[in-house]
Short mmCIF file of N, CA and C and ligand atoms in Angstrom, two decimals:
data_model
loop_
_atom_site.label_atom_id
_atom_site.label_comp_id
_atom_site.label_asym_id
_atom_site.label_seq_id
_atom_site.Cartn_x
_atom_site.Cartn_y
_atom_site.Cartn_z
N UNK A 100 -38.76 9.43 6.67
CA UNK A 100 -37.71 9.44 5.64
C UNK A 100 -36.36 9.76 6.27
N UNK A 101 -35.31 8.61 5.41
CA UNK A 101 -33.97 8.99 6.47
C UNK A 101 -33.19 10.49 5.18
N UNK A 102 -32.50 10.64 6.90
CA UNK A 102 -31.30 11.79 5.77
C UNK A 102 -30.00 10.97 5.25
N UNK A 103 -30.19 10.87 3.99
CA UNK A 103 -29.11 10.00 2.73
C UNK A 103 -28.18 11.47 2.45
N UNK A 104 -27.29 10.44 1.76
CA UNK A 104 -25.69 11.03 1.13
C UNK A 104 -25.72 10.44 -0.11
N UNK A 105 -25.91 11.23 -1.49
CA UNK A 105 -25.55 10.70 -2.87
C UNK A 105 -24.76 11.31 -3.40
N UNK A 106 -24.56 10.34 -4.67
CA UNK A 106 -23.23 11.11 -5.23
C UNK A 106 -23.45 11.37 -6.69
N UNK A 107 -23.03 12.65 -6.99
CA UNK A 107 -23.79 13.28 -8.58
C UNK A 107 -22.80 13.05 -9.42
N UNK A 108 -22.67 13.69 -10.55
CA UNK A 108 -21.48 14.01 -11.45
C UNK A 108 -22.28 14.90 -12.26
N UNK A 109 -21.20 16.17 -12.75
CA UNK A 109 -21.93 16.97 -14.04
C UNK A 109 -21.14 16.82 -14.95
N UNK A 110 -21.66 15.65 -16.09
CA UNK A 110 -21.26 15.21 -16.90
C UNK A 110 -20.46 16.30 -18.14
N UNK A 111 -19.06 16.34 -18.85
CA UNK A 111 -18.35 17.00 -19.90
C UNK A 111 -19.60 18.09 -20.70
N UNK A 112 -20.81 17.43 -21.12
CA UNK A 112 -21.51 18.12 -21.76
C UNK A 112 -22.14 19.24 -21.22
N UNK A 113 -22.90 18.83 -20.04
CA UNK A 113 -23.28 20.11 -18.84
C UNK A 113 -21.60 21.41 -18.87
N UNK A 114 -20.60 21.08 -18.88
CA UNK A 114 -19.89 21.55 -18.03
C UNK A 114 -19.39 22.61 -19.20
N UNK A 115 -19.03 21.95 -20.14
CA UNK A 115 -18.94 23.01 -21.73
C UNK A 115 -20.08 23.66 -21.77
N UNK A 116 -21.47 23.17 -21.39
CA UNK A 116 -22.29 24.56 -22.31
C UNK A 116 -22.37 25.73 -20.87
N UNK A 117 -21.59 25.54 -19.63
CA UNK A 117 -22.06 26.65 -18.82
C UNK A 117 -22.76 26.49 -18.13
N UNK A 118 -23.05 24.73 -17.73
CA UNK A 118 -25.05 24.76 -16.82
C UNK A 118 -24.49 24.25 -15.40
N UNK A 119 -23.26 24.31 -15.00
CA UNK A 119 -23.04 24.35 -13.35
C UNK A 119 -24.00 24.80 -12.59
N UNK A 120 -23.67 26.13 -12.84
CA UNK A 120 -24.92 27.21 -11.98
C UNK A 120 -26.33 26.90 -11.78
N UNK A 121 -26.70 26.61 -13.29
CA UNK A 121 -28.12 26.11 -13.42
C UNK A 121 -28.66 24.36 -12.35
N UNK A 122 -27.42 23.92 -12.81
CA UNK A 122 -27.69 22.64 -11.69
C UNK A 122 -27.37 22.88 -10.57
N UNK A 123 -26.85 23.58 -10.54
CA UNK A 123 -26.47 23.79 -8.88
C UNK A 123 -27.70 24.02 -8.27
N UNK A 124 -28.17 25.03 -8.98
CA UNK A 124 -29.54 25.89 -8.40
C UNK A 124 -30.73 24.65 -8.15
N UNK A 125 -30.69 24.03 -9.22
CA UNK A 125 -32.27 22.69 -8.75
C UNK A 125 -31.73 21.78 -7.70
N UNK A 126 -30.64 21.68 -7.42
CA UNK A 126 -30.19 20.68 -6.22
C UNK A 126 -30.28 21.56 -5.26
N UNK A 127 -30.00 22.70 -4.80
CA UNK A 127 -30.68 23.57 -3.54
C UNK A 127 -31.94 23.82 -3.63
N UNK A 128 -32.44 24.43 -4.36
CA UNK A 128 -34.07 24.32 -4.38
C UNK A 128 -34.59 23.10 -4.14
N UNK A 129 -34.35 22.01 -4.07
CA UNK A 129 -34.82 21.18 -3.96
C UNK A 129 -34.68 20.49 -2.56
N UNK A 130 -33.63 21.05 -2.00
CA UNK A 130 -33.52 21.08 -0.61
C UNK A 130 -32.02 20.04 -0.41
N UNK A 131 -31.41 20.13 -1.44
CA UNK A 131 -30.48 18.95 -1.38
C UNK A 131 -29.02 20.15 -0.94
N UNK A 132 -28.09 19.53 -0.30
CA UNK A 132 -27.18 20.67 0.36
C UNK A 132 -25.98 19.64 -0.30
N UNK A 133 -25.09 20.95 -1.00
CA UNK A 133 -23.69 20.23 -1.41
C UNK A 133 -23.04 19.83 -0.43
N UNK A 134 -22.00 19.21 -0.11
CA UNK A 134 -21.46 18.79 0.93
C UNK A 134 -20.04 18.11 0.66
N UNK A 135 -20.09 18.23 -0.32
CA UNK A 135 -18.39 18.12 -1.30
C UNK A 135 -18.38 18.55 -2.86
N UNK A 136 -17.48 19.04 -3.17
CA UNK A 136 -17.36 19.17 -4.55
C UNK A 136 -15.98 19.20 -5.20
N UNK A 137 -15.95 19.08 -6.16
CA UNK A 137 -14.87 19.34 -7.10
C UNK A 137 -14.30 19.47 -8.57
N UNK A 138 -13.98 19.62 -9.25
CA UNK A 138 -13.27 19.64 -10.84
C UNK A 138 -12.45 19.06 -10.97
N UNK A 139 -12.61 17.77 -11.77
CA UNK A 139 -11.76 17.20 -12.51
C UNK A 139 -11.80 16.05 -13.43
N UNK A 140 -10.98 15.85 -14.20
CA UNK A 140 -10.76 14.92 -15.82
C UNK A 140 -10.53 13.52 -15.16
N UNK A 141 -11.45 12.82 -15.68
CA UNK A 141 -11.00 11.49 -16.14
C UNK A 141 -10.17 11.11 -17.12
N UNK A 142 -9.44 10.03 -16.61
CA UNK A 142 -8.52 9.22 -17.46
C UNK A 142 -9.01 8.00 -18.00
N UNK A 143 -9.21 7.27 -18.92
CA UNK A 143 -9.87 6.13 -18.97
C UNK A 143 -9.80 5.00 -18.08
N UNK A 144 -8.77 4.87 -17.33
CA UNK A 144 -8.66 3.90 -16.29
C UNK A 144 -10.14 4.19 -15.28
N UNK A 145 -10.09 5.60 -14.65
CA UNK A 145 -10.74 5.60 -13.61
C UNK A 145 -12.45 5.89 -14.06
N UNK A 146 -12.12 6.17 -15.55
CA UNK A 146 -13.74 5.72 -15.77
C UNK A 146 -14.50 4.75 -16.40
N UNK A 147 -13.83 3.65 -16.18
CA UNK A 147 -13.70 2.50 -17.03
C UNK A 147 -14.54 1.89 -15.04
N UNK A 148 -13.23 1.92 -14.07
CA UNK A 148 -13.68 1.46 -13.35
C UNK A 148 -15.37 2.29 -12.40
N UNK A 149 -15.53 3.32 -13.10
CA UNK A 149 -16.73 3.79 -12.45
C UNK A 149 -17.68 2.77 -12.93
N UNK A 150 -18.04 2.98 -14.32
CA UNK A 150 -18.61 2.20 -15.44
C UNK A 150 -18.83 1.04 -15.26
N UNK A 151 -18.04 -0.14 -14.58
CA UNK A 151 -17.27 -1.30 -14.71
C UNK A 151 -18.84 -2.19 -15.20
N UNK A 152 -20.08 -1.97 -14.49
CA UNK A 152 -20.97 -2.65 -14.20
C UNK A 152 -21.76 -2.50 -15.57
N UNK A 153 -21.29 -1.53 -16.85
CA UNK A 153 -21.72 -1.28 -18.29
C UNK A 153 -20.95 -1.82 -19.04
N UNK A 154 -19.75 -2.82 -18.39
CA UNK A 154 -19.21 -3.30 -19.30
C UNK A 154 -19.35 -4.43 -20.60
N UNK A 155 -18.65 -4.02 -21.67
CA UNK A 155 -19.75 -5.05 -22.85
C UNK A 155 -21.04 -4.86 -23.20
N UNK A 156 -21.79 -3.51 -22.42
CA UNK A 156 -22.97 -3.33 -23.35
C UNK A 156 -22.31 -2.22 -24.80
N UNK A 157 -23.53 -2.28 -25.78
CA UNK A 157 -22.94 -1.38 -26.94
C UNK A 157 -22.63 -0.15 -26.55
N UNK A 158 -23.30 0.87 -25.54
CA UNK A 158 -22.85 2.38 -25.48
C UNK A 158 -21.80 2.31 -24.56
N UNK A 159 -21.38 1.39 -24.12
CA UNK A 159 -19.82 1.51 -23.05
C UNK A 159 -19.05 2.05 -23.46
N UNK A 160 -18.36 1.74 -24.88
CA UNK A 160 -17.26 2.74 -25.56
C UNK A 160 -17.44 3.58 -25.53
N UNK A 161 -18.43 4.21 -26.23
CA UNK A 161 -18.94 5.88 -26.43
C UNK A 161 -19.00 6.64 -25.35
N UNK A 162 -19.72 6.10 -24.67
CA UNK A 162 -19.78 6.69 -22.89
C UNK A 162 -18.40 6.94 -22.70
N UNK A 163 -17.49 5.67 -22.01
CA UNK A 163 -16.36 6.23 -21.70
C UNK A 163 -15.62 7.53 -22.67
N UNK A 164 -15.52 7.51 -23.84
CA UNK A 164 -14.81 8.51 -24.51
C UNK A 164 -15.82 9.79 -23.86
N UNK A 165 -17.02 9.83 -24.01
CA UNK A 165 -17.34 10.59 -23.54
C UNK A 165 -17.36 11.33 -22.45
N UNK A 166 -17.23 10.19 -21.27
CA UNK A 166 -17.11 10.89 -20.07
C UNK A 166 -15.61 11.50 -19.89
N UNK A 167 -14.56 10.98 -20.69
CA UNK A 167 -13.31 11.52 -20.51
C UNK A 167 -13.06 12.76 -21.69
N UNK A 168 -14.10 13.32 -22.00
CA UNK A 168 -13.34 14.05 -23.34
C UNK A 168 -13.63 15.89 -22.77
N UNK A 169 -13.35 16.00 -21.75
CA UNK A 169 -13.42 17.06 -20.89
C UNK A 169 -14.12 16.87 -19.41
N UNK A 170 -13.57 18.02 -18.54
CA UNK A 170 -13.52 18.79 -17.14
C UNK A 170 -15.09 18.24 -16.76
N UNK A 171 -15.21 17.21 -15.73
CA UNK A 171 -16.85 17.17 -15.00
C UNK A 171 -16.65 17.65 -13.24
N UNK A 172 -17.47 17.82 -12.97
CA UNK A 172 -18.00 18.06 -11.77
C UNK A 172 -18.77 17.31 -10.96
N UNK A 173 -17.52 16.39 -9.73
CA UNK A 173 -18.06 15.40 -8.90
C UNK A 173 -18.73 16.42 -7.61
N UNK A 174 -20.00 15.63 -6.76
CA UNK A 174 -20.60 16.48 -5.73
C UNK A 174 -21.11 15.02 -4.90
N UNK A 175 -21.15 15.16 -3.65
CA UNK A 175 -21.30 14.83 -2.37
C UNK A 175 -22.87 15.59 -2.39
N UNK A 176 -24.39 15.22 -2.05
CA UNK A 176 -25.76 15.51 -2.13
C UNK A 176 -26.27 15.04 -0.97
N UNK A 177 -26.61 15.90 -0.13
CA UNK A 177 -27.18 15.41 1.26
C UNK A 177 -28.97 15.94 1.43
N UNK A 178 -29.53 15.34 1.71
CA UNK A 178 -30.76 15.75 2.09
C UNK A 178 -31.66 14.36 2.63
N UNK A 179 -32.81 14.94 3.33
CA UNK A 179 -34.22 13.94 3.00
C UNK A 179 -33.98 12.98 1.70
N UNK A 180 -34.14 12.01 1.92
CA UNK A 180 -34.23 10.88 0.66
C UNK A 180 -33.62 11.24 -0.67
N UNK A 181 -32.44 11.30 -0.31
CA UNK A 181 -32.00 12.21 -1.31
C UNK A 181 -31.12 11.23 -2.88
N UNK A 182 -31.08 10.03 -2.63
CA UNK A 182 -30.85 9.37 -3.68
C UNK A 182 -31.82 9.26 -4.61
N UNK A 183 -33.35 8.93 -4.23
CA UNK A 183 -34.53 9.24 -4.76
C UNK A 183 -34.67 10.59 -5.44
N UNK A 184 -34.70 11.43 -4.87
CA UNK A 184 -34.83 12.99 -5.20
C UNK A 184 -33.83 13.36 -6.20
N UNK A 185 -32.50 12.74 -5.58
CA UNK A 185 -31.75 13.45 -6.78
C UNK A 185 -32.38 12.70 -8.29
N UNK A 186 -32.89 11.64 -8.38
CA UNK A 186 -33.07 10.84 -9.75
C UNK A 186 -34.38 11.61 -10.35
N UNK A 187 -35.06 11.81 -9.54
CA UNK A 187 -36.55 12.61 -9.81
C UNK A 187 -36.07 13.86 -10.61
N UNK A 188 -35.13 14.79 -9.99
CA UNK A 188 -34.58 15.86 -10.31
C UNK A 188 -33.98 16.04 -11.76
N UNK A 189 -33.02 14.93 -11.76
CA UNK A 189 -32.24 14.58 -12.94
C UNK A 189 -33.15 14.12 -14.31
N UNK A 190 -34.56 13.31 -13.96
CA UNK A 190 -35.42 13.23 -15.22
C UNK A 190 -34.68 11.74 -15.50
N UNK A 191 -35.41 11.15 -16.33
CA UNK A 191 -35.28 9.52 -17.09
C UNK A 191 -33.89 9.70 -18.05
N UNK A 192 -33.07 8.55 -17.83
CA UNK A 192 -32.06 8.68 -18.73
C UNK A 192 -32.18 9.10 -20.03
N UNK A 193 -32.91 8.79 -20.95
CA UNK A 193 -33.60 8.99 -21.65
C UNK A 193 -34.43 10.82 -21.65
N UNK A 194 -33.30 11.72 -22.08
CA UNK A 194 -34.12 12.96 -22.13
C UNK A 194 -35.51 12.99 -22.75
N UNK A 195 -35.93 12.24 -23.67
CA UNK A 195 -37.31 12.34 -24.61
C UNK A 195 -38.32 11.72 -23.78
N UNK A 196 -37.88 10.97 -22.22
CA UNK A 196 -38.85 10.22 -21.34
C UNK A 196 -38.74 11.26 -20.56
N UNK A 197 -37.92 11.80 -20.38
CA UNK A 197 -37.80 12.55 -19.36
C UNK A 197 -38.84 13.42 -19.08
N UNK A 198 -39.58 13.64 -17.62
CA UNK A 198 -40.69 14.98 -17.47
C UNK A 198 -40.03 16.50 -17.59
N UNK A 199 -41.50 17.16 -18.23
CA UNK A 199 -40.26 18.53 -17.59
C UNK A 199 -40.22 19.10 -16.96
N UNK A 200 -39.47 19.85 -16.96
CA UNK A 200 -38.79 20.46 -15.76
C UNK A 200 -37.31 19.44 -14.85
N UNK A 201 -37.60 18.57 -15.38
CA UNK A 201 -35.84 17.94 -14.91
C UNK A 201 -34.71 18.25 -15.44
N UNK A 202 -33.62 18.05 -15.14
CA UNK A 202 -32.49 18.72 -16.10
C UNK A 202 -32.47 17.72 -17.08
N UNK A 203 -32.58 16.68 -17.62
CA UNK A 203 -31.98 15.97 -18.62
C UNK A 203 -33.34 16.68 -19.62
N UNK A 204 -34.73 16.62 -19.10
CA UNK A 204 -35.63 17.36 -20.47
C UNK A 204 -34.96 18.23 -20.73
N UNK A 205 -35.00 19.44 -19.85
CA UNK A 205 -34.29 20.93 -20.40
C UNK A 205 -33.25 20.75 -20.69
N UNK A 206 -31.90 20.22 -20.29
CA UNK A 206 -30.77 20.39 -20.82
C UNK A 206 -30.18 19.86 -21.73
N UNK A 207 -30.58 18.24 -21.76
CA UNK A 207 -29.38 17.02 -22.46
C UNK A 207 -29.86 17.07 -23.78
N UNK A 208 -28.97 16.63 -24.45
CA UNK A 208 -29.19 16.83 -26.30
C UNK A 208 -28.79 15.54 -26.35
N UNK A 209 -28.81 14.32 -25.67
CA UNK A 209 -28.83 13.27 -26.57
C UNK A 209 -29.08 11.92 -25.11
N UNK A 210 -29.31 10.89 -25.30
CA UNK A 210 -29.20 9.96 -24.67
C UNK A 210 -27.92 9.63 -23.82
N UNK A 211 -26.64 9.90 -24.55
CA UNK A 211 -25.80 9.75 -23.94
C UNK A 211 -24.98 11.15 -23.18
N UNK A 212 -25.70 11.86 -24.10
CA UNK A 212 -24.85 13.26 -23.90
C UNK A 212 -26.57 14.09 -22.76
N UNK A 213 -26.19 13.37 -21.16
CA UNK A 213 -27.44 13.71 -20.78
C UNK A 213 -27.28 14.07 -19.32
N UNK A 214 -26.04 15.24 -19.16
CA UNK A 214 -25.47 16.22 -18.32
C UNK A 214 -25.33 15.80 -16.87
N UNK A 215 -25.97 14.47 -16.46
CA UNK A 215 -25.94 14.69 -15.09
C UNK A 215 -25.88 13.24 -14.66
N UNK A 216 -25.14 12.71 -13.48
CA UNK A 216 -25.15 11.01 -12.85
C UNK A 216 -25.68 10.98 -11.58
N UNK A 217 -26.08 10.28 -11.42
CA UNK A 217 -26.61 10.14 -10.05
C UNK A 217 -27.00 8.88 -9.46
N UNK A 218 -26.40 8.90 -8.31
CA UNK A 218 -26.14 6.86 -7.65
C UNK A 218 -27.62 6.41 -7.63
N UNK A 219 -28.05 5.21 -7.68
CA UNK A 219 -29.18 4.32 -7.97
C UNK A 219 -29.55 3.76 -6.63
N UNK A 220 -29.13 3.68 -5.74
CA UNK A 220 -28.88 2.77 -4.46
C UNK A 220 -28.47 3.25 -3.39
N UNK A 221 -28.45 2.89 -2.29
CA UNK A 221 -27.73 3.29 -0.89
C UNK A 221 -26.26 2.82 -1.27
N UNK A 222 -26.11 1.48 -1.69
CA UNK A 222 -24.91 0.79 -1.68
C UNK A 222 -24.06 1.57 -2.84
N UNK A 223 -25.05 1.99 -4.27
CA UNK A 223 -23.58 2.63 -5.06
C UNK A 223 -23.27 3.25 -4.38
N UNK A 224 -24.53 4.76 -4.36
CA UNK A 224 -24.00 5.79 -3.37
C UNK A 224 -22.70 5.94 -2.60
N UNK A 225 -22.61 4.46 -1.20
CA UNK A 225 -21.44 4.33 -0.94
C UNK A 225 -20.38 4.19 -1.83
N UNK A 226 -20.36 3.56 -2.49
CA UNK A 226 -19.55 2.65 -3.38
C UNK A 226 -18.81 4.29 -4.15
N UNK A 227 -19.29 5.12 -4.98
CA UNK A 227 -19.26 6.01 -5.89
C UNK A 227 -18.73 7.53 -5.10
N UNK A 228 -19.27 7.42 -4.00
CA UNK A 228 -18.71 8.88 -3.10
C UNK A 228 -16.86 8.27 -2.83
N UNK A 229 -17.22 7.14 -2.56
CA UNK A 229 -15.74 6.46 -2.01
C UNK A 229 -14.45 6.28 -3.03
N UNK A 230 -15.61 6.14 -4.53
CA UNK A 230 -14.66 6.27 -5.53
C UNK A 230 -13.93 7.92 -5.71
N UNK A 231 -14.59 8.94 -5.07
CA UNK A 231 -13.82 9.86 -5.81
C UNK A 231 -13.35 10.93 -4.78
N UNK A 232 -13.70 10.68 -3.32
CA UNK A 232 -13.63 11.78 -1.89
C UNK A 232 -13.40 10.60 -1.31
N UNK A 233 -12.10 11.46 -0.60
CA UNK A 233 -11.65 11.05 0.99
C UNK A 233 -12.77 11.50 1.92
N UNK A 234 -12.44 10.81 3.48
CA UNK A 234 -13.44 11.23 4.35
C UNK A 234 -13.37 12.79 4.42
N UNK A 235 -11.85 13.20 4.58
CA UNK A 235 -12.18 14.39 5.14
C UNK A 235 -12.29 15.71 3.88
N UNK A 236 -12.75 15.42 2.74
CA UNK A 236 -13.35 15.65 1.65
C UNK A 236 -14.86 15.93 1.99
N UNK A 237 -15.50 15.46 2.79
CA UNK A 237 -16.94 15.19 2.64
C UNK A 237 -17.37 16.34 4.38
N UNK A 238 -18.13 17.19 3.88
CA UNK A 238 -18.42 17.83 5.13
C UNK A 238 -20.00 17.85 5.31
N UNK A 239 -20.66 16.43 5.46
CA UNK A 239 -21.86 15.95 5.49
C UNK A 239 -21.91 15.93 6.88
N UNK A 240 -23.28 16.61 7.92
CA UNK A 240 -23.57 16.63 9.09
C UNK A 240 -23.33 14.81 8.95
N UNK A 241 -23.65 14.78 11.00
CA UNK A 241 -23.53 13.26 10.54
C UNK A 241 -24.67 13.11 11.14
N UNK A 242 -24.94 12.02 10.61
CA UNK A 242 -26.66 11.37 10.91
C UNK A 242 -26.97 10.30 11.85
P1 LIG B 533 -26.19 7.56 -14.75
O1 LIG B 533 -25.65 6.22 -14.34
O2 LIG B 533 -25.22 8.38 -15.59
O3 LIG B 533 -26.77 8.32 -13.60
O4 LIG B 533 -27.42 7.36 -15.70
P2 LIG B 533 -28.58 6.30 -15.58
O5 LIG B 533 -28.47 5.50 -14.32
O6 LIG B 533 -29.83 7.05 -15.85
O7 LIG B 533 -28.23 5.41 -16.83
P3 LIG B 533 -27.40 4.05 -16.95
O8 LIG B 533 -28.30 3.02 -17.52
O9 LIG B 533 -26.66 3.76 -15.68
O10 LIG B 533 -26.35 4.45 -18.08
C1 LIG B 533 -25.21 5.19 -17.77
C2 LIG B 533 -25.01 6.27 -18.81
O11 LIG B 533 -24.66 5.68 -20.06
C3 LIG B 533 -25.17 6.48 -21.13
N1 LIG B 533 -26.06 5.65 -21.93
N2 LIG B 533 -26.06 5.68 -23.22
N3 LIG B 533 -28.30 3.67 -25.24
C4 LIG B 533 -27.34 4.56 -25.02
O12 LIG B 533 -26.75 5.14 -25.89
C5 LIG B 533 -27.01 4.82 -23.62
N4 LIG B 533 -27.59 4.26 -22.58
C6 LIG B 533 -26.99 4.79 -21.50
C7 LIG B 533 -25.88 7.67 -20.50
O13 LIG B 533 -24.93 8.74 -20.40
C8 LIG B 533 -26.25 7.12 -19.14
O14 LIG B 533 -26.50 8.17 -18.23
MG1 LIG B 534 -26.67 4.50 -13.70
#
């Protein structure tokens, strides 16, 4: 297994009820090491273009308002297979699919309102760290 670089987000809803800490904690336990972080608001421009690839489905609107309607928390995730792991971690989009013990069972109160993002691919991964950290933003050993 190689050592990967993903990229999270703790979605407006996580970030109002207080569950930083709590996510923080299953991404180290789990062996995943932060390796960038930060706080801050979307504008609809720049989450329109995160999104871009949901565009024209029905929850696109809602989402975007949602993801812009308060303070999230972007993170840089390094470990063992860690694009995999982080999705395992995070639970099925779908909190009611979700197993438990992932954060979206325990935490998320709705389908959309479901606290946590996490890249799908090697290529978002790239694609999504690049959207929101400079290089020298990112203090990932190098591999
Ligand atoms: P994410 O991109 O946030 O990691 O989540 P995901 O891959 O599990 O889900 P995706 O299909 O990429 O959808 C992106 C986000 O849109 C919201 N959503 N709402 N039917 C709905 O109301 C619906 N479907 C998706 C969720 O916030 C989902 O995480
Ligand atoms: Mg997705």
């Amino acid at each position: 297994m190689a050592v990967e670089t993903t990229f999270s987000i703790i979605k407006p809803d996580a970030v109002k009820r207080n569950l930083i800490g709590s996510i923080y904690q299953r991404f180290e336990a789990a062996g995943l090491k932060l390796v960038a972080v930060k706080m801050i608001q979307l504008d609809q421009a720049k989450a329109a273009g995160f999104y871009a690839e949901h565009l024209g489905r029905p929850f696109y609107e809602p989402l975007i308002d949602f993801m812009t309607s308060g303070p999230i928390v972007v993170q840089v995730l390094q470990g063992e297979n860690a694009i995999a792991k982080n999705r395992e971690i995070m639970g099925k989009t779908n909190f009611e699919e979700a197993e438990p013990g992932t954060i979206r069972a325990d935490f998320a109160s709705s389908v959309r309102e479901n606290c946590v993002h996490g890249s799908d691919s090697v290529e978002s991964a790239q694609r999504e760290i690049a959207y929101f950290f400079s290089a020298d933003e990112i203090f990932a050993a190098k591999s």
